[in-house]
Every structure is written in structure tokens, then in C-alpha cells.
PDB file of C-alpha atoms in Angstrom:
ATOM      1  CA  MET F 164     148.447 115.609 112.612  1.00  0.00           C
ATOM      2  CA  ARG F 165     149.992 111.869 112.039  1.00  0.00           C
ATOM      3  CA  SER F 166     153.377 111.206 111.453  1.00  0.00           C
ATOM      4  CA  SER F 167     153.221 111.459 107.970  1.00  0.00           C
ATOM      5  CA  ASP F 168     152.116 115.323 107.910  1.00  0.00           C
ATOM      6  CA  LEU F 169     154.402 116.324 111.026  1.00  0.00           C
ATOM      7  CA  ALA F 170     157.244 115.288 107.875  1.00  0.00           C
ATOM      8  CA  SER F 171     155.533 116.850 105.570  1.00  0.00           C
ATOM      9  CA  LEU F 172     154.833 120.348 107.030  1.00  0.00           C
ATOM     10  CA  ALA F 173     158.673 119.964 108.245  1.00  0.00           C
ATOM     11  CA  ASP F 174     160.512 118.788 104.943  1.00  0.00           C
ATOM     12  CA  VAL F 175     161.878 116.187 106.547  1.00  0.00           C
ATOM     13  CA  THR F 176     161.849 112.061 106.705  1.00  0.00           C
ATOM     14  CA  VAL F 177     159.397 109.940 108.922  1.00  0.00           C
ATOM     15  CA  ARG F 178     162.566 107.484 109.547  1.00  0.00           C
ATOM     16  CA  THR F 179     164.173 111.268 110.542  1.00  0.00           C
ATOM     17  CA  LEU F 180     161.415 111.677 113.461  1.00  0.00           C
ATOM     18  CA  ARG F 181     162.168 107.929 114.193  1.00  0.00           C
ATOM     19  CA  HIS F 182     165.787 108.515 114.418  1.00  0.00           C
ATOM     20  CA  TYR F 183     164.573 112.176 116.684  1.00  0.00           C
ATOM     21  CA  HIS F 184     162.478 109.716 118.858  1.00  0.00           C
ATOM     22  CA  ARG F 185     165.221 107.279 119.845  1.00  0.00           C
ATOM     23  CA  ILE F 186     167.998 109.581 120.316  1.00  0.00           C
ATOM     24  CA  GLY F 187     165.500 111.674 122.407  1.00  0.00           C
ATOM     25  CA  ILE F 188     165.603 115.228 120.925  1.00  0.00           C
ATOM     26  CA  LEU F 189     162.440 115.004 120.210  1.00  0.00           C
ATOM     27  CA  PRO F 190     159.533 113.704 122.335  1.00  0.00           C
ATOM     28  CA  GLU F 191     157.321 110.496 120.995  1.00  0.00           C
ATOM     29  CA  PRO F 192     153.813 112.034 121.862  1.00  0.00           C
ATOM     30  CA  GLU F 193     151.110 109.361 122.766  1.00  0.00           C
ATOM     31  CA  ARG F 194     148.862 107.413 120.511  1.00  0.00           C
ATOM     32  CA  ASP F 195     145.128 107.494 119.737  1.00  0.00           C
ATOM     33  CA  PRO F 196     143.267 104.684 120.378  1.00  0.00           C
ATOM     34  CA  SER F 197     144.017 103.296 116.313  1.00  0.00           C
ATOM     35  CA  GLY F 198     147.420 102.784 117.104  1.00  0.00           C
ATOM     36  CA  TYR F 199     149.068 106.087 115.309  1.00  0.00           C
ATOM     37  CA  ARG F 200     150.705 108.887 116.979  1.00  0.00           C
ATOM     38  CA  ARG F 201     149.272 112.670 117.109  1.00  0.00           C
ATOM     39  CA  TYR F 202     151.137 115.423 117.066  1.00  0.00           C
ATOM     40  CA  THR F 203     150.533 118.719 118.601  1.00  0.00           C
ATOM     41  CA  ILE F 204     151.980 122.452 116.467  1.00  0.00           C
ATOM     42  CA  HIS F 205     154.717 122.612 119.746  1.00  0.00           C
ATOM     43  CA  ASP F 206     155.334 119.588 117.850  1.00  0.00           C
ATOM     44  CA  LEU F 207     155.846 121.053 114.410  1.00  0.00           C
ATOM     45  CA  ILE F 208     157.861 123.800 116.444  1.00  0.00           C
ATOM     46  CA  ARG F 209     160.115 121.938 118.287  1.00  0.00           C
ATOM     47  CA  LEU F 210     161.062 119.913 115.348  1.00  0.00           C
ATOM     48  CA  LEU F 211     161.853 123.157 113.405  1.00  0.00           C
ATOM     49  CA  ARG F 212     163.987 124.618 116.221  1.00  0.00           C
ATOM     50  CA  ILE F 213     166.074 120.528 115.739  1.00  0.00           C
ATOM     51  CA  LYS F 214     166.647 121.657 112.194  1.00  0.00           C
ATOM     52  CA  ARG F 215     167.803 125.279 112.791  1.00  0.00           C
ATOM     53  CA  LEU F 216     170.221 124.343 114.827  1.00  0.00           C
ATOM     54  CA  ALA F 217     171.620 120.973 113.484  1.00  0.00           C
ATOM     55  CA  ALA F 218     171.378 123.820 109.847  1.00  0.00           C
ATOM     56  CA  LEU F 219     174.203 125.712 112.162  1.00  0.00           C
ATOM     57  CA  GLY F 220     175.945 122.573 113.012  1.00  0.00           C
ATOM     58  CA  LEU F 221     175.050 121.647 116.301  1.00  0.00           C
ATOM     59  CA  PRO F 222     175.723 117.873 116.468  1.00  0.00           C
ATOM     60  CA  LEU F 223     172.604 116.723 117.630  1.00  0.00           C
ATOM     61  CA  ASP F 224     173.418 114.691 121.237  1.00  0.00           C
ATOM     62  CA  ARG F 225     174.348 119.182 122.098  1.00  0.00           C
ATOM     63  CA  VAL F 226     170.254 120.178 120.204  1.00  0.00           C
ATOM     64  CA  ALA F 227     168.814 118.673 123.636  1.00  0.00           C
ATOM     65  CA  GLY F 228     170.185 120.323 125.529  1.00  0.00           C
ATOM     66  CA  VAL F 229     170.257 124.879 123.750  1.00  0.00           C
ATOM     67  CA  LEU F 230     166.203 123.249 123.214  1.00  0.00           C
ATOM     68  CA  ASP F 231     165.649 122.795 126.946  1.00  0.00           C
ATOM     69  CA  ALA F 232     167.889 125.625 128.665  1.00  0.00           C
ATOM     70  CA  GLU F 233     166.151 129.081 128.796  1.00  0.00           C
ATOM     71  CA  GLU F 234     167.193 131.553 127.139  1.00  0.00           C
ATOM     72  CA  GLY F 235     170.261 133.051 127.857  1.00  0.00           C
ATOM     73  CA  ASP F 236     173.990 134.330 126.000  1.00  0.00           C
ATOM     74  CA  HIS F 237     174.678 131.738 123.545  1.00  0.00           C
ATOM     75  CA  ASP F 238     177.821 133.083 121.693  1.00  0.00           C
ATOM     76  CA  ASP F 239     180.661 130.798 123.427  1.00  0.00           C
ATOM     77  CA  LEU F 240     178.132 127.943 121.468  1.00  0.00           C
ATOM     78  CA  LEU F 241     178.591 130.582 118.337  1.00  0.00           C
ATOM     79  CA  GLY F 242     182.127 130.823 118.272  1.00  0.00           C
ATOM     80  CA  GLY F 243     182.817 127.355 118.700  1.00  0.00           C
ATOM     81  CA  LEU F 244     180.188 126.013 115.639  1.00  0.00           C
ATOM     82  CA  GLU F 245     182.176 129.112 114.112  1.00  0.00           C
ATOM     83  CA  ARG F 246     185.973 127.681 114.922  1.00  0.00           C
ATOM     84  CA  GLU F 247     184.664 123.846 114.094  1.00  0.00           C
ATOM     85  CA  LEU F 248     183.519 125.571 110.768  1.00  0.00           C
ATOM     86  CA  ASP F 249     186.462 127.778 110.168  1.00  0.00           C
ATOM     87  CA  ASP F 250     188.214 123.813 111.104  1.00  0.00           C
ATOM     88  CA  ARG F 251     186.480 122.133 108.043  1.00  0.00           C
ATOM     89  CA  ILE F 252     186.245 124.706 105.001  1.00  0.00           C
ATOM     90  CA  ALA F 253     189.818 125.294 105.943  1.00  0.00           C
ATOM     91  CA  ARG F 254     190.556 120.785 105.502  1.00  0.00           C
ATOM     92  CA  LEU F 255     187.401 120.942 101.919  1.00  0.00           C
ATOM     93  CA  THR F 256     189.769 123.426 100.810  1.00  0.00           C
ATOM     94  CA  ARG F 257     193.036 121.541 101.504  1.00  0.00           C
ATOM     95  CA  GLN F 258     191.382 118.684  99.879  1.00  0.00           C
ATOM     96  CA  ARG F 259     189.869 120.413  97.326  1.00  0.00           C
ATOM     97  CA  THR F 260     193.938 122.003  96.132  1.00  0.00           C
ATOM     98  CA  LEU F 261     194.614 118.356  96.371  1.00  0.00           C
ATOM     99  CA  LEU F 262     192.316 116.573  94.235  1.00  0.00           C
ATOM    100  CA  ARG F 263     193.311 119.445  91.440  1.00  0.00           C
ATOM    101  CA  VAL F 264     197.222 118.454  91.679  1.00  0.00           C
ATOM    102  CA  ILE F 265     196.389 115.223  91.364  1.00  0.00           C
ATOM    103  CA  ARG F 266     193.997 115.521  88.446  1.00  0.00           C
ATOM    104  CA  GLU F 267     196.294 118.045  86.726  1.00  0.00           C
ATOM    105  CA  HIS F 268     199.249 115.595  86.867  1.00  0.00           C
ATOM    106  CA  ARG F 269     197.216 112.703  86.192  1.00  0.00           C
ATOM    107  CA  THR F 270     197.708 110.373  88.845  1.00  0.00           C
ATOM    108  CA  ALA F 271     196.706 107.767  90.589  1.00  0.00           C
ATOM    109  CA  PRO F 272     194.395 108.873  93.795  1.00  0.00           C
ATOM    110  CA  ASP F 273     195.619 107.214  96.385  1.00  0.00           C
ATOM    111  CA  VAL F 274     199.346 108.350  95.343  1.00  0.00           C
ATOM    112  CA  PRO F 275     200.134 110.905  98.200  1.00  0.00           C
ATOM    113  CA  PRO F 276     199.693 114.199  95.967  1.00  0.00           C
ATOM    114  CA  GLU F 277     202.681 116.019  97.012  1.00  0.00           C
ATOM    115  CA  LEU F 278     204.717 113.323  95.285  1.00  0.00           C
ATOM    116  CA  ALA F 279     201.635 112.931  92.106  1.00  0.00           C
ATOM    117  CA  ARG F 280     204.257 115.062  89.516  1.00  0.00           C
ATOM    118  CA  PHE F 281     207.152 112.718  89.760  1.00  0.00           C
ATOM    119  CA  PHE F 282     204.464 110.176  89.127  1.00  0.00           C
ATOM    120  CA  ALA F 283     203.545 111.773  85.815  1.00  0.00           C
ATOM    121  CA  ALA F 284     207.522 112.263  85.184  1.00  0.00           C
ATOM    122  CA  PHE F 285     207.681 108.795  85.337  1.00  0.00           C
ATOM    123  CA  ALA F 286     205.137 107.760  83.364  1.00  0.00           C
ATOM    124  CA  LEU F 287     206.421 110.101  80.728  1.00  0.00           C
ATOM    125  CA  ALA F 288     209.514 108.987  80.713  1.00  0.00           C
ATOM    126  CA  GLY F 289     208.916 105.355  80.243  1.00  0.00           C
ATOM    127  CA  THR F 290     208.543 103.361  82.854  1.00  0.00           C
ATOM    128  CA  SER F 291     206.983 100.366  82.789  1.00  0.00           C
ATOM    129  CA  PRO F 292     203.482 100.243  84.979  1.00  0.00           C
ATOM    130  CA  ALA F 293     205.076  97.450  87.063  1.00  0.00           C
ATOM    131  CA  MET F 294     208.204  99.545  88.478  1.00  0.00           C
ATOM    132  CA  ASN F 295     205.089 102.454  87.955  1.00  0.00           C
ATOM    133  CA  ARG F 296     203.401 100.355  90.645  1.00  0.00           C
ATOM    134  CA  ILE F 297     206.055  99.744  93.473  1.00  0.00           C
ATOM    135  CA  ASP F 298     207.292 102.604  92.946  1.00  0.00           C
ATOM    136  CA  ARG F 299     203.816 104.301  94.310  1.00  0.00           C
ATOM    137  CA  ASP F 300     203.261 101.486  96.943  1.00  0.00           C
ATOM    138  CA  GLN F 301     206.417 101.647  98.405  1.00  0.00           C
ATOM    139  CA  SER F 302     205.811 105.836  98.804  1.00  0.00           C
ATOM    140  CA  VAL F 303     201.669 105.050 100.304  1.00  0.00           C
ATOM    141  CA  LEU F 304     203.771 102.879 102.462  1.00  0.00           C
ATOM    142  CA  LEU F 305     206.462 105.255 103.222  1.00  0.00           C
ATOM    143  CA  ALA F 306     204.585 108.268 103.519  1.00  0.00           C
ATOM    144  CA  HIS F 307     202.228 107.167 106.046  1.00  0.00           C
ATOM    145  CA  LEU F 308     204.983 106.210 108.538  1.00  0.00           C
ATOM    146  CA  LEU F 309     206.975 108.550 108.145  1.00  0.00           C
ATOM    147  CA  GLY F 310     203.982 111.246 107.809  1.00  0.00           C
ATOM    148  CA  GLU F 311     204.480 114.853 106.517  1.00  0.00           C
ATOM    149  CA  GLU F 312     207.644 115.306 107.335  1.00  0.00           C
ATOM    150  CA  GLY F 313     208.587 111.623 105.530  1.00  0.00           C
ATOM    151  CA  VAL F 314     206.928 112.838 102.718  1.00  0.00           C
ATOM    152  CA  SER F 315     209.373 115.151 102.682  1.00  0.00           C
ATOM    153  CA  TYR F 316     212.037 113.636 102.678  1.00  0.00           C
ATOM    154  CA  LEU F 317     210.111 112.028  99.330  1.00  0.00           C
ATOM    155  CA  THR F 318     209.652 114.918  97.699  1.00  0.00           C
ATOM    156  CA  VAL F 319     213.451 115.746  97.893  1.00  0.00           C
ATOM    157  CA  PHE F 320     213.787 112.723  96.416  1.00  0.00           C
ATOM    158  CA  TYR F 321     212.193 112.877  93.996  1.00  0.00           C
ATOM    159  CA  GLU F 322     213.368 115.604  92.565  1.00  0.00           C
ATOM    160  CA  ARG F 323     216.105 114.415  92.025  1.00  0.00           C
ATOM    161  CA  VAL F 324     215.316 111.082  90.528  1.00  0.00           C
ATOM    162  CA  ALA F 325     213.726 113.959  88.108  1.00  0.00           C
ATOM    163  CA  ALA F 326     216.447 116.311  87.044  1.00  0.00           C
ATOM    164  CA  PRO F 327     217.128 115.757  83.751  1.00  0.00           C
ATOM    165  CA  GLY F 328     219.986 114.005  83.042  1.00  0.00           C
ATOM    166  CA  THR F 329     218.715 111.458  85.828  1.00  0.00           C
ATOM    167  CA  VAL F 330     215.386 110.229  85.215  1.00  0.00           C
ATOM    168  CA  GLU F 331     216.818 109.445  82.383  1.00  0.00           C
ATOM    169  CA  VAL F 332     219.268 107.177  83.620  1.00  0.00           C
ATOM    170  CA  VAL F 333     217.440 106.357  85.863  1.00  0.00           C
ATOM    171  CA  THR F 334     214.524 105.002  83.843  1.00  0.00           C
ATOM    172  CA  GLU F 335     216.939 103.049  82.305  1.00  0.00           C
ATOM    173  CA  LEU F 336     217.763 101.404  85.193  1.00  0.00           C
ATOM    174  CA  ALA F 337     214.237 100.909  86.934  1.00  0.00           C
ATOM    175  CA  ARG F 338     213.700  98.808  82.932  1.00  0.00           C
ATOM    176  CA  ARG F 339     217.285  96.446  83.483  1.00  0.00           C
ATOM    177  CA  PHE F 340     215.816  95.777  86.504  1.00  0.00           C
ATOM    178  CA  ASP F 341     211.648  94.878  85.044  1.00  0.00           C
ATOM    179  CA  ARG F 342     212.936  92.777  81.923  1.00  0.00           C
ATOM    180  CA  LEU F 343     215.796  90.518  84.905  1.00  0.00           C
ATOM    181  CA  GLU F 344     214.920  87.438  84.685  1.00  0.00           C
ATOM    182  CA  ALA F 345     213.964  85.422  88.427  1.00  0.00           C
ATOM    183  CA  ASP F 346     217.724  82.670  86.924  1.00  0.00           C
ATOM    184  CA  ALA F 347     219.173  85.339  85.056  1.00  0.00           C
ATOM    185  CA  ASP F 348     222.848  85.140  85.068  1.00  0.00           C
ATOM    186  CA  PRO F 349     224.748  86.485  87.815  1.00  0.00           C
ATOM    187  CA  ALA F 350     227.099  88.674  86.396  1.00  0.00           C
ATOM    188  CA  VAL F 351     223.674  90.322  85.335  1.00  0.00           C
ATOM    189  CA  VAL F 352     223.078  90.143  88.486  1.00  0.00           C
ATOM    190  CA  GLY F 353     225.998  91.686  89.578  1.00  0.00           C
ATOM    191  CA  ARG F 354     226.712  94.903  87.070  1.00  0.00           C
ATOM    192  CA  LEU F 355     222.341  95.635  87.553  1.00  0.00           C
ATOM    193  CA  ALA F 356     222.959  95.749  91.350  1.00  0.00           C
ATOM    194  CA  ASP F 357     226.322  97.929  91.261  1.00  0.00           C
ATOM    195  CA  ASP F 358     224.338 100.810  88.947  1.00  0.00           C
ATOM    196  CA  PHE F 359     221.437 101.149  90.946  1.00  0.00           C
ATOM    197  CA  ALA F 360     223.771 101.160  93.895  1.00  0.00           C
ATOM    198  CA  GLU F 361     226.209 103.791  92.261  1.00  0.00           C
ATOM    199  CA  ARG F 362     223.130 105.747  91.088  1.00  0.00           C
ATOM    200  CA  MET F 363     220.728 105.005  94.383  1.00  0.00           C
ATOM    201  CA  GLY F 364     224.309 106.449  96.550  1.00  0.00           C
ATOM    202  CA  ALA F 365     224.081 110.104  94.376  1.00  0.00           C
ATOM    203  CA  LEU F 366     220.239 110.912  95.282  1.00  0.00           C
ATOM    204  CA  VAL F 367     220.645 110.316  98.858  1.00  0.00           C
ATOM    205  CA  ALA F 368     223.830 111.723 100.100  1.00  0.00           C
ATOM    206  CA  GLY F 369     222.975 114.668 101.643  1.00  0.00           C
ATOM    207  CA  LEU F 370     219.568 113.514 102.086  1.00  0.00           C
ATOM    208  CA  THR F 371     219.460 113.055 106.114  1.00  0.00           C
ATOM    209  CA  TRP F 372     215.168 111.207 107.519  1.00  0.00           C
ATOM    210  CA  PRO F 373     213.427 112.744 109.635  1.00  0.00           C
ATOM    211  CA  GLU F 374     214.347 113.564 113.380  1.00  0.00           C
ATOM    212  CA  GLY F 375     212.917 110.935 115.570  1.00  0.00           C
ATOM    213  CA  SER F 376     212.164 108.835 112.772  1.00  0.00           C
ATOM    214  CA  ALA F 377     215.718 106.529 112.872  1.00  0.00           C
ATOM    215  CA  ASP F 378     213.476 104.078 115.301  1.00  0.00           C
ATOM    216  CA  LEU F 379     210.827 102.969 112.982  1.00  0.00           C
ATOM    217  CA  LEU F 380     212.621 103.081 110.090  1.00  0.00           C
ATOM    218  CA  ASP F 381     214.949  99.786 112.218  1.00  0.00           C
ATOM    219  CA  ARG F 382     211.813  98.138 113.157  1.00  0.00           C
ATOM    220  CA  LYS F 383     209.204  99.118 110.937  1.00  0.00           C
ATOM    221  CA  VAL F 384     209.474  99.997 108.005  1.00  0.00           C
ATOM    222  CA  HIS F 385     212.347  97.391 107.155  1.00  0.00           C
ATOM    223  CA  GLU F 386     210.545  94.822 108.282  1.00  0.00           C
ATOM    224  CA  LEU F 387     207.691  95.600 106.216  1.00  0.00           C
ATOM    225  CA  PHE F 388     208.944  96.616 102.975  1.00  0.00           C
ATOM    226  CA  ASP F 389     210.650  93.694 103.304  1.00  0.00           C
ATOM    227  CA  GLN F 390     207.687  92.188 103.599  1.00  0.00           C
ATOM    228  CA  TYR F 391     206.513  93.702  99.956  1.00  0.00           C
ATOM    229  CA  MET F 392     209.789  92.734  98.431  1.00  0.00           C
ATOM    230  CA  ARG F 393     208.946  89.158  99.022  1.00  0.00           C
ATOM    231  CA  ASP F 394     205.646  89.152  97.258  1.00  0.00           C
ATOM    232  CA  ALA F 395     206.301  91.477  94.485  1.00  0.00           C
ATOM    233  CA  LEU F 396     209.626  90.783  92.806  1.00  0.00           C
ATOM    234  CA  ASN F 397     211.436  87.588  91.844  1.00  0.00           C
ATOM    235  CA  PRO F 398     214.556  85.768  93.342  1.00  0.00           C
ATOM    236  CA  ALA F 399     217.593  87.685  90.915  1.00  0.00           C
ATOM    237  CA  GLN F 400     215.685  91.033  91.525  1.00  0.00           C
ATOM    238  CA  LYS F 401     215.201  90.306  94.764  1.00  0.00           C
ATOM    239  CA  ILE F 402     219.645  89.681  95.510  1.00  0.00           C
ATOM    240  CA  VAL F 403     219.900  93.606  92.933  1.00  0.00           C
ATOM    241  CA  ILE F 404     218.065  95.374  96.049  1.00  0.00           C
ATOM    242  CA  ALA F 405     219.363  93.385  98.434  1.00  0.00           C
ATOM    243  CA  ARG F 406     222.834  95.058  97.739  1.00  0.00           C
ATOM    244  CA  VAL F 407     221.592  97.439  96.946  1.00  0.00           C
ATOM    245  CA  THR F 408     220.749  97.855 100.376  1.00  0.00           C
ATOM    246  CA  GLU F 409     224.306  96.690 101.376  1.00  0.00           C
ATOM    247  CA  ARG F 410     226.313  99.112  99.686  1.00  0.00           C
ATOM    248  CA  LEU F 411     223.962 102.013 100.924  1.00  0.00           C
ATOM    249  CA  GLU F 412     223.793 100.949 104.147  1.00  0.00           C
ATOM    250  CA  ALA F 413     228.072 100.421 104.942  1.00  0.00           C
ATOM    251  CA  PRO F 414     230.170 102.776 106.469  1.00  0.00           C
ATOM    252  CA  PRO F 415     232.045 104.917 104.235  1.00  0.00           C
ATOM    253  CA  ALA F 416     234.754 104.352 103.196  1.00  0.00           C
ATOM    254  CA  ARG F 417     238.437 105.920 105.128  1.00  0.00           C
TER     255      ARG F 417
END
């Protein structure tokens, strides 16, 4: 039979056959005088065995070893495949849960799912799209750099921000910050910085960064956030952020 006949009988494509030849799990038969490959029933059986093993989740680079091995106990092989499948199911279940959370709160799919409900609350409170974008970008960056423990920190922080009575105040501060002109009066800049620092100080009071993250915060996060702020903010807004950061990092007065 020709390659098209074999592919049709096995319900695969001719391209799949060529791939199996290329990686060495299906021997390539001799060609007839017309230049066509001629397959036998034995090739079909081997191809069906390959399909069966692949359907069980066996990687193609391990298929040849199973096909060519003497009959024996495959319990270890099957046990390993089962464990891999369990892990894959667990990952897919977590992924489905995260997708449902994002859909429920109607937030952007690139937002850390643990924070989706907070971004939904901020949008509902009237935070501008520009401020939502900045907050989202910073959260994505922090969540990546600090890992799961960092997301836990952000979750606690945002729970405080989203609390009734607080989210309205923070939203108003965000509106003032968003409206701040590049050449704003220094007095206006100073008042906003003071109000922001006071509110942020209360929100981060008692919160501690995940263990082992201090060096990361000192060396990388500050540098990356400074780069982001240079691109995203105007001069007056940068002054506000610098003053707030200075206030928050200052040692407590004695």
C-alpha cells in the first residue's frame, strides 16, 4: 500500500507519517520502481501501536523503546504516565478556576487572577482608565518578581484599599493624581503628596514583604519601577511619587 493508503487506514495524515519516519519510530520502507513507498500490514500495525501509545500520553521520543522492547511489566511506565496526567489535570483545573474568576469580575485576562476582584472594585469606584492601567501594570510586574508570596502581600494590601470608606478616598486621590498637570503649582503638588503619603502609610502599616524579597526589592524592583514611572508619568506626578516614597521609607520619628 502507498503512504496515502496507510494514512487513510490509520486515520492519520501523510505529514504525520513523514514525521514518524524523520524521528525514527516508523521505519521508512523501500520505494518501488515508480518511486512510491510501499507499506505492508506490519507497518500499519506498528503505526496503530504508535497511535495507541501516543493517546496514552507517552512522548514520541519514548515510543520506540516501548515498541521494540520485549514483553514485560509496564507498571512503572503506566504509573508515571498516570502521575503526569494527574498533574496536568490539576494544572488545567487551576487554569479553569482562574478563568472563571477573571470572567466573573470582567477584568483584563493579563491581571493576576487573585487581584481581579479588586480591579473590578476600583473600576466600579470610578478610577480612570489611565490609573487602572498603571495599577495593573505595576501589579503584573510585582506579581512576577515576587511570586506567589508577593501576590499574597498584594492581596492583603488591596483588601485594605478596597474596604468601604477607604476605596472612595483612594479613588479620589487617584483622580487628583491623574488630573495633575505637568506644570502644576508646587503647592498643589505638595498637598497631594502629603495626602497620598498619609493614606498610603496607613494602608501599608503592619504589612511586611515576603521573606527573602528585600534584596530583590532593593536591586530590581526599584530600578524597574523607576523606569516605568519615567515613561508613564509627567514631571509633577513623578515629584508626587518621589515624595511619597521618601516619606514611606523614612524611619519612624522618635
